[in-house]
PDB file of C-alpha atoms in Angstrom:
ATOM      1  CA  MET A   1      27.234 -61.267  20.333  1.00 48.00           C
ATOM      2  CA  GLN A   2      24.402 -58.739  20.130  1.00 48.00           C
ATOM      3  CA  GLN A   3      24.238 -55.495  18.209  1.00 51.00           C
ATOM      4  CA  SER A   4      22.076 -52.654  19.390  1.00 51.00           C
ATOM      5  CA  GLN A   5      20.191 -50.538  16.897  1.00 54.00           C
ATOM      6  CA  SER A   6      18.941 -46.999  17.259  1.00 52.00           C
ATOM      7  CA  ILE A   7      15.422 -46.576  15.935  1.00 51.00           C
ATOM      8  CA  THR A   8      14.028 -43.129  15.390  1.00 50.00           C
ATOM      9  CA  PRO A   9      10.267 -42.499  15.293  1.00 49.00           C
ATOM     10  CA  SER A  10      10.441 -41.723  11.576  1.00 46.00           C
ATOM     11  CA  GLN A  11      11.933 -45.113  10.752  1.00 44.00           C
ATOM     12  CA  SER A  12      10.453 -48.555  10.388  1.00 40.00           C
ATOM     13  CA  ALA A  13      12.765 -51.292  11.557  1.00 42.00           C
ATOM     14  CA  LYS A  14      12.779 -55.009  12.061  1.00 47.00           C
ATOM     15  CA  VAL A  15      14.967 -56.124  14.947  1.00 46.00           C
ATOM     16  CA  THR A  16      15.836 -59.810  15.007  1.00 45.00           C
ATOM     17  CA  GLN A  17      17.284 -61.739  17.920  1.00 47.00           C
ATOM     18  CA  GLY A  18      17.425 -65.468  17.264  1.00 47.00           C
ATOM     19  CA  SER A  19      14.024 -66.508  15.976  1.00 48.00           C
ATOM     20  CA  VAL A  20      12.176 -63.719  17.817  1.00 50.00           C
ATOM     21  CA  GLN A  21      11.269 -60.654  15.793  1.00 50.00           C
ATOM     22  CA  ALA A  22       9.775 -57.372  16.968  1.00 51.00           C
ATOM     23  CA  VAL A  23       8.387 -55.058  14.321  1.00 55.00           C
ATOM     24  CA  PHE A  24       8.307 -51.303  14.909  1.00 53.00           C
ATOM     25  CA  LYS A  25       6.193 -49.320  12.455  1.00 55.00           C
ATOM     26  CA  PRO A  26       4.996 -45.923  13.641  1.00 51.00           C
ATOM     27  CA  LYS A  27       1.814 -44.775  11.899  1.00 54.00           C
ATOM     28  CA  VAL A  28       2.893 -41.152  11.883  1.00 55.00           C
ATOM     29  CA  PRO A  29       6.412 -39.749  12.160  1.00 55.00           C
ATOM     30  CA  GLY A  30       6.939 -38.770  15.779  1.00 52.00           C
ATOM     31  CA  ALA A  31       4.253 -41.181  17.001  1.00 58.00           C
ATOM     32  CA  ASP A  32       4.977 -43.593  19.824  1.00 65.00           C
ATOM     33  CA  ILE A  33       6.747 -46.740  18.733  1.00 73.00           C
ATOM     34  CA  GLN A  34       4.926 -49.791  20.041  1.00 80.00           C
ATOM     35  CA  PRO A  35       6.732 -53.135  19.769  1.00 85.00           C
ATOM     36  CA  ASP A  36       4.875 -56.336  18.882  1.00 91.00           C
ATOM     37  CA  LEU A  37       4.658 -58.204  22.181  1.00 92.00           C
ATOM     38  CA  SER A  38       2.293 -60.936  20.988  1.00 93.00           C
ATOM     39  CA  HIS A  39       5.011 -63.611  21.152  1.00 94.00           C
ATOM     40  CA  LEU A  40       5.571 -63.034  24.887  1.00 94.00           C
ATOM     41  CA  THR A  41       3.895 -64.730  27.815  1.00 96.00           C
ATOM     42  CA  PRO A  42       1.388 -62.594  29.757  1.00 96.00           C
ATOM     43  CA  GLU A  43       3.956 -62.175  32.545  1.00 98.00           C
ATOM     44  CA  GLU A  44       6.704 -61.077  30.141  1.00 96.00           C
ATOM     45  CA  ARG A  45       4.314 -58.721  28.361  1.00 96.00           C
ATOM     46  CA  MET A  46       3.323 -57.127  31.683  1.00 96.00           C
ATOM     47  CA  ILE A  47       6.982 -56.532  32.610  1.00 96.00           C
ATOM     48  CA  ILE A  48       7.779 -54.921  29.236  1.00 94.00           C
ATOM     49  CA  GLU A  49       4.620 -52.781  29.309  1.00 94.00           C
ATOM     50  CA  ASP A  50       5.506 -51.585  32.829  1.00 95.00           C
ATOM     51  CA  VAL A  51       8.967 -50.536  31.627  1.00 94.00           C
ATOM     52  CA  ILE A  52       7.470 -48.699  28.627  1.00 91.00           C
ATOM     53  CA  ASN A  53       4.957 -46.923  30.861  1.00 92.00           C
ATOM     54  CA  ARG A  54       7.663 -45.872  33.340  1.00 94.00           C
ATOM     55  CA  GLN A  55       9.725 -44.460  30.463  1.00 92.00           C
ATOM     56  CA  ARG A  56       6.728 -42.482  29.187  1.00 90.00           C
ATOM     57  CA  GLN A  57       6.178 -41.063  32.679  1.00 93.00           C
ATOM     58  CA  GLU A  58       9.837 -40.021  32.888  1.00 92.00           C
ATOM     59  CA  GLU A  59       9.583 -38.318  29.496  1.00 89.00           C
ATOM     60  CA  LEU A  60       6.502 -36.385  30.651  1.00 90.00           C
ATOM     61  CA  ILE A  61       8.369 -35.206  33.758  1.00 91.00           C
ATOM     62  CA  ASP A  62      11.320 -34.049  31.628  1.00 85.00           C
ATOM     63  CA  ARG A  63       9.117 -31.828  29.461  1.00 79.00           C
TER      64      ARG A  63
END
């Protein structure tokens, strides 16, 4: 059973799923949140980065 968590840019959060942890720590409130992808394979990292980039593009269009 998984729980989803909402993370706002002004928060720091540690999300744990099994033994995999992603740490989100924005440098400045309102800054982009960049997850730690170092534990992923290059292929997995590329997929996640593509999704993040598509989301950023959608947000730019919505502005």
